[in-house]
Amino acid sequence: MDRVKRYSAVFGIALVVGILSGSLFKSSYFNELKEIMDAFCNDVVNHSLYMGRGENFVLLIRIIVKRGFPFFLMWVLSDSRYKMPYIIWFLISRGFAMGFMCQFFVYAYTKSAFKLILAYYFPHYLLYAVVFGLTILYLTSGLQRKRGVLMAMLGMIFIVGALLEAYVNPDLLSMVVQ
């Protein structure tokens, strides 16, 4: 349990640093990022007009590659001396990015920020958090039992998260953005 507290603290500190940097450096990024997010929101609203099965499948593959690479890399580095630095970097980078984006949403979309943040990260990030959290706990605990079964189970949960991100999340976002 002490390990969970340490990793949660690292993630929490990175989240706060992301929020603070989002506040401090607002003038340097805000207008450009707002334009990009407005275009993204417009694309999400019109998602059903141009996204067919083929495009959703391509999106799914891109999501699996992009989000799956860190998961795969954690398992590859699990028996090396780079395991802990990578896990710490992973937690810091994800915490910082989440804090920064949450701060941006609060500044850019004041009235609908909370709904937009929930729609942006829900439901797929809950499954990703379970997958990465259990992977980190397993790898840092030094266990070697049932490794293949755990990897397969976490891989399936990861695929369900990717399916939710590719097929459910765009509709959820479009409902919030409209």
PDB file of C-alpha atoms in Angstrom:
ATOM      1  CA  MET A   1       0.000   0.000   0.000  1.00  0.00           C
ATOM      2  CA  ASP A   2       2.951   2.279   0.605  1.00  0.00           C
ATOM      3  CA  ARG A   3       3.917   1.849  -3.049  1.00  0.00           C
ATOM      4  CA  VAL A   4       0.453   2.992  -4.164  1.00  0.00           C
ATOM      5  CA  LYS A   5       0.784   6.122  -2.039  1.00  0.00           C
ATOM      6  CA  ARG A   6       4.202   6.925  -3.513  1.00  0.00           C
ATOM      7  CA  TYR A   7       3.067   6.517  -7.097  1.00  0.00           C
ATOM      8  CA  SER A   8      -0.124   8.421  -6.433  1.00  0.00           C
ATOM      9  CA  ALA A   9       1.944  11.224  -4.923  1.00  0.00           C
ATOM     10  CA  VAL A  10       4.212  11.367  -7.994  1.00  0.00           C
ATOM     11  CA  PHE A  11       1.179  11.475 -10.299  1.00  0.00           C
ATOM     12  CA  GLY A  12      -0.550  14.065  -8.076  1.00  0.00           C
ATOM     13  CA  ILE A  13       2.496  16.317  -7.959  1.00  0.00           C
ATOM     14  CA  ALA A  14       2.818  16.149 -11.748  1.00  0.00           C
ATOM     15  CA  LEU A  15      -0.897  16.941 -12.053  1.00  0.00           C
ATOM     16  CA  VAL A  16      -0.494  20.032  -9.875  1.00  0.00           C
ATOM     17  CA  VAL A  17       2.622  21.109 -11.795  1.00  0.00           C
ATOM     18  CA  GLY A  18       0.641  20.748 -15.040  1.00  0.00           C
ATOM     19  CA  ILE A  19      -2.160  22.885 -13.633  1.00  0.00           C
ATOM     20  CA  LEU A  20       0.287  25.529 -12.407  1.00  0.00           C
ATOM     21  CA  SER A  21       2.201  25.641 -15.673  1.00  0.00           C
ATOM     22  CA  GLY A  22      -1.103  25.879 -17.526  1.00  0.00           C
ATOM     23  CA  SER A  23      -1.841  28.964 -15.474  1.00  0.00           C
ATOM     24  CA  LEU A  24       1.610  30.544 -15.604  1.00  0.00           C
ATOM     25  CA  PHE A  25       2.230  30.141 -19.314  1.00  0.00           C
ATOM     26  CA  LYS A  26      -1.314  30.799 -20.513  1.00  0.00           C
ATOM     27  CA  SER A  27      -0.313  33.742 -22.693  1.00  0.00           C
ATOM     28  CA  SER A  28       2.210  31.688 -24.640  1.00  0.00           C
ATOM     29  CA  TYR A  29      -0.097  28.893 -25.782  1.00  0.00           C
ATOM     30  CA  PHE A  30      -3.727  29.774 -25.149  1.00  0.00           C
ATOM     31  CA  ASN A  31      -4.876  31.318 -28.453  1.00  0.00           C
ATOM     32  CA  GLU A  32      -3.265  28.666 -30.665  1.00  0.00           C
ATOM     33  CA  LEU A  33      -4.479  25.763 -28.545  1.00  0.00           C
ATOM     34  CA  LYS A  34      -7.971  27.278 -28.383  1.00  0.00           C
ATOM     35  CA  GLU A  35      -8.101  27.402 -32.198  1.00  0.00           C
ATOM     36  CA  ILE A  36      -7.001  23.770 -32.400  1.00  0.00           C
ATOM     37  CA  MET A  37      -9.536  22.659 -29.777  1.00  0.00           C
ATOM     38  CA  ASP A  38     -12.332  24.603 -31.476  1.00  0.00           C
ATOM     39  CA  ALA A  39     -11.522  22.849 -34.761  1.00  0.00           C
ATOM     40  CA  PHE A  40     -11.394  19.525 -32.891  1.00  0.00           C
ATOM     41  CA  CYS A  41     -14.773  20.204 -31.276  1.00  0.00           C
ATOM     42  CA  ASN A  42     -16.211  21.093 -34.681  1.00  0.00           C
ATOM     43  CA  ASP A  43     -14.888  17.817 -36.079  1.00  0.00           C
ATOM     44  CA  VAL A  44     -16.355  15.903 -33.143  1.00  0.00           C
ATOM     45  CA  VAL A  45     -19.778  17.483 -33.636  1.00  0.00           C
ATOM     46  CA  ASN A  46     -19.690  16.520 -37.321  1.00  0.00           C
ATOM     47  CA  HIS A  47     -18.206  13.104 -36.508  1.00  0.00           C
ATOM     48  CA  SER A  48     -21.225  11.142 -37.695  1.00  0.00           C
ATOM     49  CA  LEU A  49     -21.184  12.876 -41.099  1.00  0.00           C
ATOM     50  CA  TYR A  50     -17.755  11.686 -42.163  1.00  0.00           C
ATOM     51  CA  MET A  51     -16.827   8.753 -39.915  1.00  0.00           C
ATOM     52  CA  GLY A  52     -17.867   5.383 -41.261  1.00  0.00           C
ATOM     53  CA  ARG A  53     -16.833   1.913 -40.181  1.00  0.00           C
ATOM     54  CA  GLY A  54     -13.556   2.136 -42.079  1.00  0.00           C
ATOM     55  CA  GLU A  55     -12.532   5.431 -40.531  1.00  0.00           C
ATOM     56  CA  ASN A  56     -13.503   4.258 -37.036  1.00  0.00           C
ATOM     57  CA  PHE A  57     -11.410   1.123 -37.536  1.00  0.00           C
ATOM     58  CA  VAL A  58      -8.406   3.198 -38.609  1.00  0.00           C
ATOM     59  CA  LEU A  59      -8.934   5.392 -35.528  1.00  0.00           C
ATOM     60  CA  LEU A  60      -9.062   2.260 -33.368  1.00  0.00           C
ATOM     61  CA  ILE A  61      -5.766   1.003 -34.789  1.00  0.00           C
ATOM     62  CA  ARG A  62      -4.117   4.400 -34.231  1.00  0.00           C
ATOM     63  CA  ILE A  63      -5.384   4.457 -30.634  1.00  0.00           C
ATOM     64  CA  ILE A  64      -4.125   0.938 -29.959  1.00  0.00           C
ATOM     65  CA  VAL A  65      -0.678   1.811 -31.307  1.00  0.00           C
ATOM     66  CA  LYS A  66      -0.448   5.179 -29.549  1.00  0.00           C
ATOM     67  CA  ARG A  67      -1.794   4.095 -26.166  1.00  0.00           C
ATOM     68  CA  GLY A  68      -0.495   0.534 -26.355  1.00  0.00           C
ATOM     69  CA  PHE A  69       3.146   1.417 -26.885  1.00  0.00           C
ATOM     70  CA  PRO A  70       3.670   2.623 -23.280  1.00  0.00           C
ATOM     71  CA  PHE A  71       1.906  -0.516 -21.985  1.00  0.00           C
ATOM     72  CA  PHE A  72       4.094  -2.738 -24.163  1.00  0.00           C
ATOM     73  CA  LEU A  73       7.233  -0.814 -23.196  1.00  0.00           C
ATOM     74  CA  MET A  74       6.490  -1.263 -19.484  1.00  0.00           C
ATOM     75  CA  TRP A  75       6.444  -5.022 -19.934  1.00  0.00           C
ATOM     76  CA  VAL A  76       9.557  -5.017 -22.134  1.00  0.00           C
ATOM     77  CA  LEU A  77      11.496  -2.968 -19.568  1.00  0.00           C
ATOM     78  CA  SER A  78      10.123  -4.956 -16.614  1.00  0.00           C
ATOM     79  CA  ASP A  79      13.308  -6.972 -16.139  1.00  0.00           C
ATOM     80  CA  SER A  80      15.778  -4.193 -16.853  1.00  0.00           C
ATOM     81  CA  ARG A  81      17.302  -1.418 -14.818  1.00  0.00           C
ATOM     82  CA  TYR A  82      15.244   1.106 -16.811  1.00  0.00           C
ATOM     83  CA  LYS A  83      11.950  -0.121 -15.361  1.00  0.00           C
ATOM     84  CA  MET A  84      11.715   2.379 -12.497  1.00  0.00           C
ATOM     85  CA  PRO A  85      12.868   5.464 -14.433  1.00  0.00           C
ATOM     86  CA  TYR A  86      10.345   4.646 -17.150  1.00  0.00           C
ATOM     87  CA  ILE A  87       7.497   4.162 -14.679  1.00  0.00           C
ATOM     88  CA  ILE A  88       8.327   7.462 -12.948  1.00  0.00           C
ATOM     89  CA  TRP A  89       8.560   9.245 -16.320  1.00  0.00           C
ATOM     90  CA  PHE A  90       5.253   7.693 -17.396  1.00  0.00           C
ATOM     91  CA  LEU A  91       3.452   8.878 -14.247  1.00  0.00           C
ATOM     92  CA  ILE A  92       4.957  12.363 -14.454  1.00  0.00           C
ATOM     93  CA  SER A  93       4.191  12.815 -18.157  1.00  0.00           C
ATOM     94  CA  ARG A  94       0.588  11.589 -17.835  1.00  0.00           C
ATOM     95  CA  GLY A  95      -0.060  13.645 -14.712  1.00  0.00           C
ATOM     96  CA  PHE A  96       1.415  16.779 -16.270  1.00  0.00           C
ATOM     97  CA  ALA A  97      -0.556  16.368 -19.516  1.00  0.00           C
ATOM     98  CA  MET A  98      -3.815  15.765 -17.671  1.00  0.00           C
ATOM     99  CA  GLY A  99      -3.298  18.741 -15.358  1.00  0.00           C
ATOM    100  CA  PHE A 100      -2.332  21.006 -18.234  1.00  0.00           C
ATOM    101  CA  MET A 101      -5.351  20.039 -20.336  1.00  0.00           C
ATOM    102  CA  CYS A 102      -7.759  20.348 -17.406  1.00  0.00           C
ATOM    103  CA  GLN A 103      -6.437  23.842 -16.718  1.00  0.00           C
ATOM    104  CA  PHE A 104      -6.802  24.727 -20.393  1.00  0.00           C
ATOM    105  CA  PHE A 105     -10.413  23.522 -20.456  1.00  0.00           C
ATOM    106  CA  VAL A 106     -11.194  25.638 -17.402  1.00  0.00           C
ATOM    107  CA  TYR A 107      -9.751  28.758 -19.046  1.00  0.00           C
ATOM    108  CA  ALA A 108     -11.110  28.147 -22.531  1.00  0.00           C
ATOM    109  CA  TYR A 109     -14.567  26.761 -21.810  1.00  0.00           C
ATOM    110  CA  THR A 110     -15.418  28.200 -18.418  1.00  0.00           C
ATOM    111  CA  LYS A 111     -19.094  27.294 -18.228  1.00  0.00           C
ATOM    112  CA  SER A 112     -18.859  23.820 -19.691  1.00  0.00           C
ATOM    113  CA  ALA A 113     -15.332  22.931 -18.531  1.00  0.00           C
ATOM    114  CA  PHE A 114     -16.315  20.233 -16.048  1.00  0.00           C
ATOM    115  CA  LYS A 115     -18.597  18.471 -18.523  1.00  0.00           C
ATOM    116  CA  LEU A 116     -15.982  18.756 -21.242  1.00  0.00           C
ATOM    117  CA  ILE A 117     -13.231  17.341 -19.028  1.00  0.00           C
ATOM    118  CA  LEU A 118     -15.427  14.386 -18.078  1.00  0.00           C
ATOM    119  CA  ALA A 119     -16.383  13.734 -21.695  1.00  0.00           C
ATOM    120  CA  TYR A 120     -12.770  14.081 -22.859  1.00  0.00           C
ATOM    121  CA  TYR A 121     -11.419  11.517 -20.379  1.00  0.00           C
ATOM    122  CA  PHE A 122     -14.430   9.243 -19.832  1.00  0.00           C
ATOM    123  CA  PRO A 123     -14.974   6.241 -20.097  1.00  0.00           C
ATOM    124  CA  HIS A 124     -11.756   5.010 -21.702  1.00  0.00           C
ATOM    125  CA  TYR A 125      -9.311   6.628 -19.264  1.00  0.00           C
ATOM    126  CA  LEU A 126     -10.861   4.700 -16.379  1.00  0.00           C
ATOM    127  CA  LEU A 127      -9.900   1.453 -18.074  1.00  0.00           C
ATOM    128  CA  TYR A 128      -6.464   2.766 -19.035  1.00  0.00           C
ATOM    129  CA  ALA A 129      -5.887   3.790 -15.412  1.00  0.00           C
ATOM    130  CA  VAL A 130      -6.758   0.263 -14.260  1.00  0.00           C
ATOM    131  CA  VAL A 131      -4.480  -1.305 -16.868  1.00  0.00           C
ATOM    132  CA  PHE A 132      -1.493   0.920 -16.190  1.00  0.00           C
ATOM    133  CA  GLY A 133      -2.052   0.972 -12.433  1.00  0.00           C
ATOM    134  CA  LEU A 134      -2.171  -2.808 -12.138  1.00  0.00           C
ATOM    135  CA  THR A 135       0.792  -3.158 -14.490  1.00  0.00           C
ATOM    136  CA  ILE A 136       2.863  -0.747 -12.414  1.00  0.00           C
ATOM    137  CA  LEU A 137       1.895  -2.439  -9.154  1.00  0.00           C
ATOM    138  CA  TYR A 138       2.655  -5.897 -10.531  1.00  0.00           C
ATOM    139  CA  LEU A 139       6.005  -4.911 -12.007  1.00  0.00           C
ATOM    140  CA  THR A 140       7.199  -3.046  -8.932  1.00  0.00           C
ATOM    141  CA  SER A 141       6.141  -5.759  -6.512  1.00  0.00           C
ATOM    142  CA  GLY A 142       8.608  -8.228  -8.027  1.00  0.00           C
ATOM    143  CA  LEU A 143       6.053 -10.975  -8.609  1.00  0.00           C
ATOM    144  CA  GLN A 144       6.697 -13.444 -11.401  1.00  0.00           C
ATOM    145  CA  ARG A 145       3.651 -15.678 -11.005  1.00  0.00           C
ATOM    146  CA  LYS A 146       0.849 -15.797 -13.565  1.00  0.00           C
ATOM    147  CA  ARG A 147       2.531 -13.124 -15.655  1.00  0.00           C
ATOM    148  CA  GLY A 148       1.080 -14.315 -18.966  1.00  0.00           C
ATOM    149  CA  VAL A 149      -2.447 -14.522 -17.610  1.00  0.00           C
ATOM    150  CA  LEU A 150      -2.201 -11.013 -16.154  1.00  0.00           C
ATOM    151  CA  MET A 151      -0.785  -9.590 -19.382  1.00  0.00           C
ATOM    152  CA  ALA A 152      -3.606 -11.171 -21.392  1.00  0.00           C
ATOM    153  CA  MET A 153      -6.277  -9.926 -18.984  1.00  0.00           C
ATOM    154  CA  LEU A 154      -4.853  -6.403 -18.912  1.00  0.00           C
ATOM    155  CA  GLY A 155      -4.455  -6.483 -22.692  1.00  0.00           C
ATOM    156  CA  MET A 156      -8.152  -7.300 -23.096  1.00  0.00           C
ATOM    157  CA  ILE A 157      -9.146  -4.485 -20.726  1.00  0.00           C
ATOM    158  CA  PHE A 158      -6.880  -2.180 -22.731  1.00  0.00           C
ATOM    159  CA  ILE A 159      -8.569  -3.214 -26.006  1.00  0.00           C
ATOM    160  CA  VAL A 160     -12.002  -2.521 -24.468  1.00  0.00           C
ATOM    161  CA  GLY A 161     -10.727   0.952 -23.481  1.00  0.00           C
ATOM    162  CA  ALA A 162      -9.503   1.545 -27.030  1.00  0.00           C
ATOM    163  CA  LEU A 163     -12.867   0.420 -28.416  1.00  0.00           C
ATOM    164  CA  LEU A 164     -14.634   2.840 -26.078  1.00  0.00           C
ATOM    165  CA  GLU A 165     -12.302   5.653 -27.117  1.00  0.00           C
ATOM    166  CA  ALA A 166     -12.810   4.991 -30.819  1.00  0.00           C
ATOM    167  CA  TYR A 167     -16.541   4.275 -30.892  1.00  0.00           C
ATOM    168  CA  VAL A 168     -18.218   5.702 -27.759  1.00  0.00           C
ATOM    169  CA  ASN A 169     -16.138   8.721 -26.788  1.00  0.00           C
ATOM    170  CA  PRO A 170     -16.695  10.729 -30.012  1.00  0.00           C
ATOM    171  CA  ASP A 171     -20.470  10.487 -29.553  1.00  0.00           C
ATOM    172  CA  LEU A 172     -20.181  11.430 -25.883  1.00  0.00           C
ATOM    173  CA  LEU A 173     -17.985  14.410 -26.746  1.00  0.00           C
ATOM    174  CA  SER A 174     -20.344  15.553 -29.499  1.00  0.00           C
ATOM    175  CA  MET A 175     -23.280  15.508 -27.037  1.00  0.00           C
ATOM    176  CA  VAL A 176     -21.330  17.714 -24.618  1.00  0.00           C
ATOM    177  CA  VAL A 177     -19.935  20.094 -27.235  1.00  0.00           C
ATOM    178  CA  GLN A 178     -23.256  20.786 -28.983  1.00  0.00           C
TER     179      GLN A 178
END
